[in-house]
XYZ file of C-alpha atoms in Angstrom:
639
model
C -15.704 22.967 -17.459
C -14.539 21.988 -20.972
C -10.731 21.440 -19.344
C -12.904 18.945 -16.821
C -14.837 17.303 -19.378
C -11.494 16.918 -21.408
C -9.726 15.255 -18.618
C -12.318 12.871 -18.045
C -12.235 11.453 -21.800
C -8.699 11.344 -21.656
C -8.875 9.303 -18.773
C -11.577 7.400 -19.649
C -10.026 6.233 -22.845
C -6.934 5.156 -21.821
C -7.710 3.128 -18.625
C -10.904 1.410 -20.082
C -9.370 -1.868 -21.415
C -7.626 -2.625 -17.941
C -11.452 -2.763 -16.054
C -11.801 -6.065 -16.937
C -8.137 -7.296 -15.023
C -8.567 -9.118 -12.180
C -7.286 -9.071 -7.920
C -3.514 -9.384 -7.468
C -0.837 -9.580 -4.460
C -2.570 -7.770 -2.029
C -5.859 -7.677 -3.412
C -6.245 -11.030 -2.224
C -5.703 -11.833 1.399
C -7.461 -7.693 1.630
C -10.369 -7.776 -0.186
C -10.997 -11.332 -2.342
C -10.057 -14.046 0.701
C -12.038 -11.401 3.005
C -15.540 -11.257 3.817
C -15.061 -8.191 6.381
C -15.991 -5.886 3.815
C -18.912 -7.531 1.411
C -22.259 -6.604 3.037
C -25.550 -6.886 0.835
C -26.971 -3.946 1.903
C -26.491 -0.368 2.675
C -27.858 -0.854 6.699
C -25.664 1.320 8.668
C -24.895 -1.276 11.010
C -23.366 -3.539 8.347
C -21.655 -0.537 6.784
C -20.258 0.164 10.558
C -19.139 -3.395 10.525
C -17.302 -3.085 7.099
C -15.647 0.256 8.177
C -14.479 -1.354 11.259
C -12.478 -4.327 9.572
C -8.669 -4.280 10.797
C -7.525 -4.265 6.663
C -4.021 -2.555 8.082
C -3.224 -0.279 11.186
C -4.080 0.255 14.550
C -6.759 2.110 13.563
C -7.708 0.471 10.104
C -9.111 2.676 6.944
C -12.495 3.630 7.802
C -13.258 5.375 4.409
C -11.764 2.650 2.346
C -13.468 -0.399 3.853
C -16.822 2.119 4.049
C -16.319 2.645 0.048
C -15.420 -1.181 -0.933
C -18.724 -2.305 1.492
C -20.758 0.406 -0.625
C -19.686 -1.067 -4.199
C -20.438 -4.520 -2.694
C -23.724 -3.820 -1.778
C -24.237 -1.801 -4.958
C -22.975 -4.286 -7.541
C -22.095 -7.355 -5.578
C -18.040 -8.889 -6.057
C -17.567 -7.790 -9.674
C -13.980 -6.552 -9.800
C -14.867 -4.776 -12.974
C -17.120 -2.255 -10.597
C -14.118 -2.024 -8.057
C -12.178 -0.931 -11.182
C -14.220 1.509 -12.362
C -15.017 3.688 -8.742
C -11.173 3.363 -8.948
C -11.025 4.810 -12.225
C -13.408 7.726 -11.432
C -11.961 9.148 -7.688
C -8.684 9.070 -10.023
C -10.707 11.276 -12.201
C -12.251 13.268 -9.447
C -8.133 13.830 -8.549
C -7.147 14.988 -12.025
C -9.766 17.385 -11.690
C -8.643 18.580 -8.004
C -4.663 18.457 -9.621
C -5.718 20.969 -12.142
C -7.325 23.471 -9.591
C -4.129 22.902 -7.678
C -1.529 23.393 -10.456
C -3.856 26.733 -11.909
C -3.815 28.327 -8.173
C -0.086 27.647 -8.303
C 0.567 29.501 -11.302
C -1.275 32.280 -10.862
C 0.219 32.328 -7.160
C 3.689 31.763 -7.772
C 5.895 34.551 -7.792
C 6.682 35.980 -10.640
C 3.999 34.580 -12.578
C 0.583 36.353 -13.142
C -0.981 37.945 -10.170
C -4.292 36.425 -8.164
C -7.712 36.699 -10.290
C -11.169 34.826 -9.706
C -10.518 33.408 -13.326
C -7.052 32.345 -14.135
C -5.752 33.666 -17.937
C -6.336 31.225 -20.670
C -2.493 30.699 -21.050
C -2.474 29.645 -17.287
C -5.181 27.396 -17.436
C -4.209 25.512 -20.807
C -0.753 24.829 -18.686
C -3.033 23.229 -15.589
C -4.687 21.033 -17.747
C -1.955 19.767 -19.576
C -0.432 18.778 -16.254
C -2.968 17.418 -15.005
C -3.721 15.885 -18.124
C 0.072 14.281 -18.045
C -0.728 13.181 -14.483
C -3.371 11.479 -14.678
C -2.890 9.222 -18.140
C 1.237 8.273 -16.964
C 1.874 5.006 -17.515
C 3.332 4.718 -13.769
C -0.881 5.708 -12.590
C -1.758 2.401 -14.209
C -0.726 0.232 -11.032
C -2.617 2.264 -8.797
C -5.893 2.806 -10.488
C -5.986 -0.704 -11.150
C -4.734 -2.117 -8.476
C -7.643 -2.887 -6.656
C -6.679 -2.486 -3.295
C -4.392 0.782 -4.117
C -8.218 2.766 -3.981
C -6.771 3.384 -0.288
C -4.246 5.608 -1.739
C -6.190 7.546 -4.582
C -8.744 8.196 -1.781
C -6.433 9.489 0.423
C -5.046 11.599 -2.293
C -7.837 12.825 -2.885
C -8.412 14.464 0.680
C -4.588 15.197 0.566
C -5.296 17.366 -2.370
C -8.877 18.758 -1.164
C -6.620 20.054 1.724
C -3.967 21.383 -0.221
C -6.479 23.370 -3.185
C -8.337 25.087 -0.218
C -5.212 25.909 1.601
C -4.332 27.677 -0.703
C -7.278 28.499 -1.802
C -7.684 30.338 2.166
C -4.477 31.992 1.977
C -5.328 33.876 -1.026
C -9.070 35.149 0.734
C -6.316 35.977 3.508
C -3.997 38.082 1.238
C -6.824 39.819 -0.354
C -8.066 40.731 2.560
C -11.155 38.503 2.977
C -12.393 35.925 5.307
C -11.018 32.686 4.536
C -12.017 30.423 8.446
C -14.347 28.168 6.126
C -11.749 27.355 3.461
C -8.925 26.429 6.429
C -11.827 24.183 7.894
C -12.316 22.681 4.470
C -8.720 22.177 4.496
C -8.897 20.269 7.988
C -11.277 17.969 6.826
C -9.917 17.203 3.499
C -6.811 15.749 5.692
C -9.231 13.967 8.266
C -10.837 12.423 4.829
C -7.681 11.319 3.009
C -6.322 9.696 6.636
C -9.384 8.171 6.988
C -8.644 5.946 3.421
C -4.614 5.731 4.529
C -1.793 6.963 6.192
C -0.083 8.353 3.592
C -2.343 11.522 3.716
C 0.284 12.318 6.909
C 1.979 13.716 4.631
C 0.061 17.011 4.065
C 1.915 19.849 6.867
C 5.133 18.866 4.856
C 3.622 19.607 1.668
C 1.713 22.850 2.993
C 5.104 24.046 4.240
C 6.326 23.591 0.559
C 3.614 25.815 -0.545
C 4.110 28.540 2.205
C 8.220 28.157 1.272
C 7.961 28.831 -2.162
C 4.857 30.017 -3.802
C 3.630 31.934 -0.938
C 6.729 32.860 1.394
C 4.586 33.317 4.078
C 3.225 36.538 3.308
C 0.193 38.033 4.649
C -1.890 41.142 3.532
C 0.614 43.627 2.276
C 2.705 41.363 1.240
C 4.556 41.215 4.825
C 5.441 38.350 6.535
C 2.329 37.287 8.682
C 3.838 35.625 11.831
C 1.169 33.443 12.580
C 1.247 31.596 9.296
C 5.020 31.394 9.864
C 4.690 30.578 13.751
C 1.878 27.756 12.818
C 4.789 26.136 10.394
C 6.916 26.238 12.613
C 5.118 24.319 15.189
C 4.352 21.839 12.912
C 7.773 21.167 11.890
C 9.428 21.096 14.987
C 6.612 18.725 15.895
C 6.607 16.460 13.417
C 10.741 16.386 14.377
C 9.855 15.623 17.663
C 7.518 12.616 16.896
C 10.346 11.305 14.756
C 13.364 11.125 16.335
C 11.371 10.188 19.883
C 8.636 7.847 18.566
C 9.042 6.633 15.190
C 12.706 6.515 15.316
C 13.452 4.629 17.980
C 10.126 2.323 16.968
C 11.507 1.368 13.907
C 15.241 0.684 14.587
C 13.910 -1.817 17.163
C 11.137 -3.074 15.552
C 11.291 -7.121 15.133
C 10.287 -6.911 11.633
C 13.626 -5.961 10.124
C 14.937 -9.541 11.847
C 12.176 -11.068 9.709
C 13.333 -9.076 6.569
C 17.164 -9.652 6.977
C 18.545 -6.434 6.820
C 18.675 -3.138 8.941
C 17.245 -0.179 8.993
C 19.763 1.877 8.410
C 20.327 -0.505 5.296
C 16.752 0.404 3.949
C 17.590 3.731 4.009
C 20.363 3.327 2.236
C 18.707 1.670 -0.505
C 15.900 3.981 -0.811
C 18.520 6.702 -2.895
C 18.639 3.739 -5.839
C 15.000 3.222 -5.541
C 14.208 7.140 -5.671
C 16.326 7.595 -8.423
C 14.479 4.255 -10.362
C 11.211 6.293 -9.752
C 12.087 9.509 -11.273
C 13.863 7.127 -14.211
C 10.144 5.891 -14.714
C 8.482 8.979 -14.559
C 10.763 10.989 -16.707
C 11.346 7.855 -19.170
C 7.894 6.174 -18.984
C 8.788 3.453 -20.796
C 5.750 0.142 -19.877
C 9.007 -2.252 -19.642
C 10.844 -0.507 -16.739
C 7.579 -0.804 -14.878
C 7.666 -4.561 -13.044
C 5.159 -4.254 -10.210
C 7.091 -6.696 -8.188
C 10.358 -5.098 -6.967
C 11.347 -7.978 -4.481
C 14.222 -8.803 -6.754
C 16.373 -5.568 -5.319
C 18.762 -6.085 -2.621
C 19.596 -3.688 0.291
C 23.283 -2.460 -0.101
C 25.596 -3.122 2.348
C 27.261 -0.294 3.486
C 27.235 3.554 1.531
C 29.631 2.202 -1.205
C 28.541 -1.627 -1.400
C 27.925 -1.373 -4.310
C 29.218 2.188 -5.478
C 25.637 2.931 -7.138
C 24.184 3.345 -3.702
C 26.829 7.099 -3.510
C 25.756 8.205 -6.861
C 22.273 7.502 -6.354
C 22.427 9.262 -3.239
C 25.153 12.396 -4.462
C 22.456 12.665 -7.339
C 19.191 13.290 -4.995
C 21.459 15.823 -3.025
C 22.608 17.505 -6.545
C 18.802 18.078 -7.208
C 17.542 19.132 -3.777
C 20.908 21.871 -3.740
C 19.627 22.714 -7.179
C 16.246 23.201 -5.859
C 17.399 25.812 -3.417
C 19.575 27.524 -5.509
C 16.768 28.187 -8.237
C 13.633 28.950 -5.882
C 13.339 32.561 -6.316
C 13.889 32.226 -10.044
C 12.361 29.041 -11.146
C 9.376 28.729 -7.573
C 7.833 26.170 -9.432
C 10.773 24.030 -10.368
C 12.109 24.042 -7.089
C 8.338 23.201 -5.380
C 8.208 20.315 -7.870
C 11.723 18.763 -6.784
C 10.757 18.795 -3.286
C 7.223 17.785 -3.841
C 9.337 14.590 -5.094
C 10.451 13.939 -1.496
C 8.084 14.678 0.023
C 5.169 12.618 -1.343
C 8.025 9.695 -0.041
C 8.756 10.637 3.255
C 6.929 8.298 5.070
C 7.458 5.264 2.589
C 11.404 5.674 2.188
C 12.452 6.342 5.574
C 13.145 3.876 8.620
C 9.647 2.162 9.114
C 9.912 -1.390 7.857
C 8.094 -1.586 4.544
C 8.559 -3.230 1.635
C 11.236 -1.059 -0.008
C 9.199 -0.207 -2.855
C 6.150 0.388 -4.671
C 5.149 2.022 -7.586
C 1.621 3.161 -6.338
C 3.850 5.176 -3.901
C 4.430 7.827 -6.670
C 0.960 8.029 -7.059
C 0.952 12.007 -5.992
C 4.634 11.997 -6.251
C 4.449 11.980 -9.689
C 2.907 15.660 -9.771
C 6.527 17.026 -8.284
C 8.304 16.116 -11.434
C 5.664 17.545 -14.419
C 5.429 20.633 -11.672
C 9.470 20.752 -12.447
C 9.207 20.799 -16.193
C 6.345 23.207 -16.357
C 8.198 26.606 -15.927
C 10.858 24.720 -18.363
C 8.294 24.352 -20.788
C 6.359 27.948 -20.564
C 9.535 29.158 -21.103
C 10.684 27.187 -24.142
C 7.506 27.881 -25.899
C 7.105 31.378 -24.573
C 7.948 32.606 -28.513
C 5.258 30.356 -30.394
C 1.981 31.355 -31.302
C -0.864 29.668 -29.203
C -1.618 26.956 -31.431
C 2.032 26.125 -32.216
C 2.818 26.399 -27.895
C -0.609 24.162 -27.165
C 0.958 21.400 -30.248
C 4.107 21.189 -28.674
C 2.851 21.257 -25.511
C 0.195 18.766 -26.047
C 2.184 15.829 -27.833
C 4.073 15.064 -24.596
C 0.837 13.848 -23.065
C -0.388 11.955 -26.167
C 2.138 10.063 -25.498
C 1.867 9.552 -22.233
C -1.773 8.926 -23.017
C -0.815 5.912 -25.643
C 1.985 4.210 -23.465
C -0.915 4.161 -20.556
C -3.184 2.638 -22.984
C -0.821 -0.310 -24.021
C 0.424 -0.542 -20.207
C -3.434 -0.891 -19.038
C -4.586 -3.300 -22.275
C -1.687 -5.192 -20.332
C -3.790 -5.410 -17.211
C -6.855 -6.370 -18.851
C -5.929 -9.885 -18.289
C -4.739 -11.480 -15.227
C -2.857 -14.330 -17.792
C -1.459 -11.595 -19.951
C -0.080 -9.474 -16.738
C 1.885 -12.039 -15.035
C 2.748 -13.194 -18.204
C 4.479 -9.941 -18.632
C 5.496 -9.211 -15.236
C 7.640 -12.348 -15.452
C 8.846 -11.761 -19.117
C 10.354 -8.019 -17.689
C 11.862 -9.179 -14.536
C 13.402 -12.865 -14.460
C 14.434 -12.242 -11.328
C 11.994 -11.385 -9.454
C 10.261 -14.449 -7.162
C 7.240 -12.793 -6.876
C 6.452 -12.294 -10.456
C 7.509 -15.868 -11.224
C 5.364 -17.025 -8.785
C 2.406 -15.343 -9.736
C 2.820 -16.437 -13.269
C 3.111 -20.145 -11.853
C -0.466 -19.686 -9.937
C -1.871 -18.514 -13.604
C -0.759 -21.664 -15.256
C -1.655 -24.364 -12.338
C -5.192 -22.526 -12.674
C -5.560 -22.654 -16.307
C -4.543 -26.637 -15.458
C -7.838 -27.595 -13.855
C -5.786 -30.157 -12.046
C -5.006 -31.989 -15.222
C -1.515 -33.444 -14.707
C -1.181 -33.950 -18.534
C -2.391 -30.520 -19.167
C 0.909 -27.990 -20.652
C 0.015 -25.351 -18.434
C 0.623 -27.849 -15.747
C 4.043 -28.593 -16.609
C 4.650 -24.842 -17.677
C 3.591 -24.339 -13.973
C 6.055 -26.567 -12.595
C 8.323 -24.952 -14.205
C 7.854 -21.474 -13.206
C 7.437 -22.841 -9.627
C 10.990 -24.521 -9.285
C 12.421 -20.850 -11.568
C 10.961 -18.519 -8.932
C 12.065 -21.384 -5.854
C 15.601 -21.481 -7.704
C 16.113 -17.393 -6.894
C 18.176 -16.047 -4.742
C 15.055 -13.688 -2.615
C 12.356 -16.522 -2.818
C 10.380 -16.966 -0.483
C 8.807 -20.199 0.569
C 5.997 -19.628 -1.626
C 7.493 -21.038 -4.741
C 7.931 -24.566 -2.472
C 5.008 -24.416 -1.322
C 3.149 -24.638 -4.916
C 5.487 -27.333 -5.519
C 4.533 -29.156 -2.234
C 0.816 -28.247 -3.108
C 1.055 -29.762 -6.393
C 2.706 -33.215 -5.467
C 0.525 -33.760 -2.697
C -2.844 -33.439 -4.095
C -2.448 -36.331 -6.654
C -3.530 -39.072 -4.249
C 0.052 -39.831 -2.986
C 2.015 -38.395 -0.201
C 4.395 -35.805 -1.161
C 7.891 -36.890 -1.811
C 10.195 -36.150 0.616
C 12.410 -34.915 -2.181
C 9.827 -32.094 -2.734
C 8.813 -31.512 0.968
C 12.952 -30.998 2.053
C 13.627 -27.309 0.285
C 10.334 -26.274 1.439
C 11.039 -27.441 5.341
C 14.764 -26.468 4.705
C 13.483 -22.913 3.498
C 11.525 -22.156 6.615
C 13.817 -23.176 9.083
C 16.899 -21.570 7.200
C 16.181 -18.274 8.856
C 13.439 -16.009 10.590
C 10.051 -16.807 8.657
C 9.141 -13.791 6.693
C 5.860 -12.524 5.617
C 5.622 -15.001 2.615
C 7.068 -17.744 4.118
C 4.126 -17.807 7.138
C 1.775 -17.179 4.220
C 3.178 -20.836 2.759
C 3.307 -21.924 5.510
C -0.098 -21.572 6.692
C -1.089 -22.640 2.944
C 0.424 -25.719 3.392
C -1.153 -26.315 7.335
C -4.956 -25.736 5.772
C -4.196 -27.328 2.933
C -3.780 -30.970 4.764
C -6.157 -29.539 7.063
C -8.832 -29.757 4.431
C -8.101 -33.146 3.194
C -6.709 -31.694 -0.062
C -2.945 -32.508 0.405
C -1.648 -36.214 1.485
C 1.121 -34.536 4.156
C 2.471 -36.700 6.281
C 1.211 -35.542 10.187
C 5.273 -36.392 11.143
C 6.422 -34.353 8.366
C 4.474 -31.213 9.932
C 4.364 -31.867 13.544
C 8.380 -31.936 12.688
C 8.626 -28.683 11.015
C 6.279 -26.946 13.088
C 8.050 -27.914 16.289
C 11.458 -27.140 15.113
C 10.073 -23.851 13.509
C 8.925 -23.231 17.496
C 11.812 -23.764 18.684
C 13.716 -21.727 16.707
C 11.480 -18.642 17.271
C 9.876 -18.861 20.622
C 8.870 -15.211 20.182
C 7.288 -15.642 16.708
C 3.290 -15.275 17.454
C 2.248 -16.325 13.848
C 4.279 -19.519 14.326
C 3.044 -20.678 17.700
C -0.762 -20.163 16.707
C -0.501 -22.266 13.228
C 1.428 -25.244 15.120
C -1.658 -24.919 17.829
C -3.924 -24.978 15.509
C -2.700 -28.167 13.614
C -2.016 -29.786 17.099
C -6.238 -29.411 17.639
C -6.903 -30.229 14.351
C -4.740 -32.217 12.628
C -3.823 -35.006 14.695
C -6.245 -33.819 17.494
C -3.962 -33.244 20.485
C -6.447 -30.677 22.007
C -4.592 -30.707 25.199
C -1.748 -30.092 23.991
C -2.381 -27.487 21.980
C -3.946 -25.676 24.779
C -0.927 -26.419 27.149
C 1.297 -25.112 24.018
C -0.593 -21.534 23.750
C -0.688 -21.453 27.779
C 3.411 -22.111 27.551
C 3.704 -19.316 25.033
C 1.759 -16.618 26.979
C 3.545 -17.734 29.940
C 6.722 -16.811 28.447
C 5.512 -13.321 26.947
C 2.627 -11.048 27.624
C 0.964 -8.693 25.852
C 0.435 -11.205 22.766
C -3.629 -10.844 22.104
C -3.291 -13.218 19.088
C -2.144 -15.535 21.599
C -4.981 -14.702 24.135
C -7.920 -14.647 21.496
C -6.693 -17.946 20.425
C -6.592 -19.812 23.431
C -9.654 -18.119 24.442
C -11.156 -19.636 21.529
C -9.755 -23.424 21.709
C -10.744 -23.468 25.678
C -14.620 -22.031 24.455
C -14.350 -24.828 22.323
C -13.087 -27.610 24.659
C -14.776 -26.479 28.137
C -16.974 -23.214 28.142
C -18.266 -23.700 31.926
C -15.417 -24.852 33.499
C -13.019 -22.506 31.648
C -15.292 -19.534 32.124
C -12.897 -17.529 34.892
C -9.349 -18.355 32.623
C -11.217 -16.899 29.093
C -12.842 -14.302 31.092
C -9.178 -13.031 32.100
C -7.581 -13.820 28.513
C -10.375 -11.782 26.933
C -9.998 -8.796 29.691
C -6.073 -9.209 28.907
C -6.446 -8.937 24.987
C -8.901 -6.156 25.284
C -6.682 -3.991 27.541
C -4.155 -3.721 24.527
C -4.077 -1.748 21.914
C -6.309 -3.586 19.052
C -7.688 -2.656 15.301
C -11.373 -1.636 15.584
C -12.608 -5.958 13.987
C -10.535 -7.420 16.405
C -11.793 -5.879 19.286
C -15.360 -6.019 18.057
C -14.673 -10.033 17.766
C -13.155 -10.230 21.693
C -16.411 -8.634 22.634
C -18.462 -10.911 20.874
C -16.423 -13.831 22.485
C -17.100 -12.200 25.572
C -20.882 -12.512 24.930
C -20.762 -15.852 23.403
C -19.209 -17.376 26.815
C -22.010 -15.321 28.626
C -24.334 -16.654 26.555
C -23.260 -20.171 26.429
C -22.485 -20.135 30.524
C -26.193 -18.773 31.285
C -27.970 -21.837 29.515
C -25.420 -24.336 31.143
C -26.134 -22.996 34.721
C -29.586 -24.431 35.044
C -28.288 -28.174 33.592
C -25.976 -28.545 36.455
């Protein structure tokens, strides 16, 4: 209990000045642009409603959304509440990784054998790593990352799963019934998928345990064949599912066209990457820690440039060392491919951004796993006090550099302000900055910040990765000063966009730019638009995103309703199976026509609703479907 209570000041201390930070990047199309997930009470049909929102997947995050709806109705929008349940399930996991590491070293071979109560030694060594875990400088973009509570919570049912696992298989070795614990274990993984996916990656990391702190033994220390058998299946499974389903998925997937490179190319550059994370773990320093990594290219072949070899000859050195050490060093070698593990899903062919640091979020627990035989060892001669100093100063550090790096995220201002100052090159992180200053402007055109703004804007546009987003601001900027924009400013923007395949930022700026006239805010030019729009059409007939914003203009911009209609009708005529496409025009011919469209809406509501949908999305096409019930039974009598 004292280890717990130790933890939880430790944490407590040195994440408290970064409560008081504010949304970022994803945070705000996800939770502060949302209203999916802000209900005002705890009624469980408005909780249903906020576990239901499609926030990312086919199936969405059920726990997450239900958690974020719960703090809303609790507290309202204060991000500093957000923070703080952030703060505490990352508390609740430092307490889980300690129960973890202690049943690991009292399990691991070699080290001392099973007992109710681990030895004092044993448990001083679990808190310490956990202690190093949870205060890392690297945890600071995940705790306060708003939107990153997807992936503490599904750590935390990753490591519920894993702690009665193992937990199980020691009732089994001694003999004892251990069906509860394994059913603990199942729903600890149904919990942790229900905040994200990244729980999936739980039979690869219970195959780790069984490989080399348990070895698949069962009472008597004999190999128990259905532990081994059960593995097995998983593996060969899991195998299966890749090189049938997600393989083939991802290497045709449409969304490496929009990112410009292959997937064969993000593969290569995840051995850099991988070997950038375990530089930031092992060398924590706050400065090698940007945030935004959209400043690294994707190599072009295996020695374009040569650093993409080493990178990769280097992870292949460590996993060969891992194996070559595993009977003498268990630990060392579970804590290498922990490592990998944790990034199986994130640095393999499915077409994410190529990287993250709240992806070493459990990650991080293979390398301290690594250095803590290293460490017993080395300090195997001191006295207690002298082992638990030298032992302990590691993690004050750690402790300090998470302080500073979280004091850093206590301000929005003072973050992108130092996101920017570490990484010139990153668009992103220019940006972001940018958005700070024009905010701090209040629309005063004389203001500094304003001009500071500008500035940053035309850096960020200037970089070879930007996005549209940088033109955008500058588009944004111009056009709200009671003039039309220049076309001077409006050209790289347009030129931008129709340069190559819009990417996710791009239809973000673009559809910025669309609402933004929309409203009345920005003096565009309807020719300028209607110009870029059709051209941007043209040149990606297949581009769903694109066709709906033009549409949407079309009705309410210049107010061609017909032709926007006739426009979404085209599209779908061309390619099925689009249910963007189908709610939309669903929508516009509600809006035109309900009674006399009732039989074409009825069929492009049945159509969307056959596909595969996210739970909000479907919930909306059935309440379109009632709306044109609705509507249709009061018109019948009029006519």
């Amino acid at each position: 209990m004292l280890t717990l209570l130790a933890l939880a000041a430790l944490g407590g201390a040195a994440f408290w000045p970064g409560l008081s930070g504010g949304y970022l990047f994803d945070d705000l199309p996800n939770l502060a642009q949302s209203r999916t997930w802000k209900v005002d009470s705890l009624a469980p049909a408005a909780l249903w409603a906020a576990m239901t929102s499609d926030i990312s997947g086919a199936v969405g995050r059920p726990l997450a959304m239900l958690s974020f709806a719960i703090n809303h109705a609790l507290t309202g929008e204060h991000i500093y509440s957000l923070k703080l349940t952030n703060l505490l399930m990352h508390l609740v996991n430092a307490s889980l990784v300690f129960v973890l590491c202690r049943q690991l070293l009292v399990l691991a071979p070699g080290e001392c054998q099973a007992k109710d109560r681990a030895p004092p030694r044993v448990t001083l060594a679990a808190g310490l790593v956990a202690a190093a875990w949870l205060v890392h400088p690297l945890q600071v973009s995940t705790v306060l990352y708003t939107v990153q509570r997807m992936e503490i919570g599904a750590a935390t049912g990753l490591l519920v799963c894993l702690a009665t696992y193992l937990a199980a298989r020691s009732r089994q070795l001694a003999g004892r019934p251990a069906t509860g614990y394994f059913a603990l274990a199942a729903a600890g993984l149904l919990g942790g998928l229900g905040f994200k996916e990244s729980a999936l990656v739980a039979p690869g990391l219970l195959l780790l345990l069984e490989a080399f702190v348990l070895r698949f033994r069962g009472p008597g220390g004999r190999l128990s064949r259905p532990i081994f058998g059960l593995h097995a299946v998983w593996l060969a499974a899991a195998l299966l599912a890749y090189f049938i389903v997600v393989l083939p998925d991802a290497v045709g997937s449409s969304a490496y066209e929009a990112r410009g490179y292959s997937a064969g190319q993000r593969l290569l550059s995840q051995g850099p990457i991988l070997v950038m994370y375990l530089g930031q773990i092992l060398i924590p320093s706050p400065d090698s820690m940007l945030f935004y990594y959209d400043h690294l290219q994707v190599p072009a072949g295996l020695f374009s440039p040569p650093r993409t070899a080493g990178a990769l000859a280097t992870l292949v050195a460590l996993l060969g060392l891992a194996l070559a050490i595993h009977r003498r060093w268990p630990l060392t070698a579970l804590g290498i491919f922990w490592f990998f593990a944790c990034h199986a899903l994130t640095s393999n062919v499915i077409p994410l951004e190529l990287a993250f640091e709240h992806r070493n979020y459990l990650a991080l627990l293979g390398p301290l796993l690594a250095l803590v035989e290293l460490s017993r060892k080395a300090t195997a001669r001191l006295h207690g006090d002298a082992a638990f100093t030298a032992m302990s100063l590691p993690v004050l550090l750690l402790a300090g550099l998470c302080f500073l790096q979280a004091s850093t995220w206590s301000d929005p201002f003072r973050l992108h302000t130092a996101l920017a100052g570490r990484n010139a090159d990153s668009p992103r992180a220019n940006y972001a900055l940018g958005v700070e200053l024009h905010a701090l402007a209040r629309g005063d055109t004389r203001s500094p910040q304003w001009a500071l703004a500008r500035r940053q804007f035309e850096h960020a546009a200037r970089l070879p990765q930007a996005s549209a987003l940088p033109d955008q601001a500058l588009v944004v900027m111009d056009s709200t000063q009671g003039t039309p924009v220049p076309r001077a400013i409006w050209e790289p923007f347009a030129s931008k966009l129709l340069a190559a395949r819009p990417r996710p930022d791009d239809i973000s700026a673009l559809h910025n730019v669309v609402a933004c006239r929309l409203t009345g805010r920005c003096h565009i030019p309807d020719a300028y638009l209607l110009d870029l729009l059709d051209r941007l059409d043209a040149g990606n007939p297949y581009f769903t995103e694109v066709g709906i914003i033009r549409a949407n203009f079309l009705w309410n911009g210049p107010g061609a309703r017909d032709e926007a209609i006739n426009a979404l009708r085209e599209r779908r005529s061309r390619r099925k199976n689009e249910y963007e496409v189908d709610i939309a025009l669903a929508q516009f011919l509600m809006a035109s026509n309900l009674h006399a469209n009732k039989g074409e809406i009825l069929m492009l509501l049945d159509a969307a609703g056959a596909q595969e949908l996210p739970p909000a999305t479907r919930e909306k096409v059935r309440l379109l479907a009632e709306q044109l019930d609705a509507a249709t039974r009061e018109e019948g009598p009029r006519q």
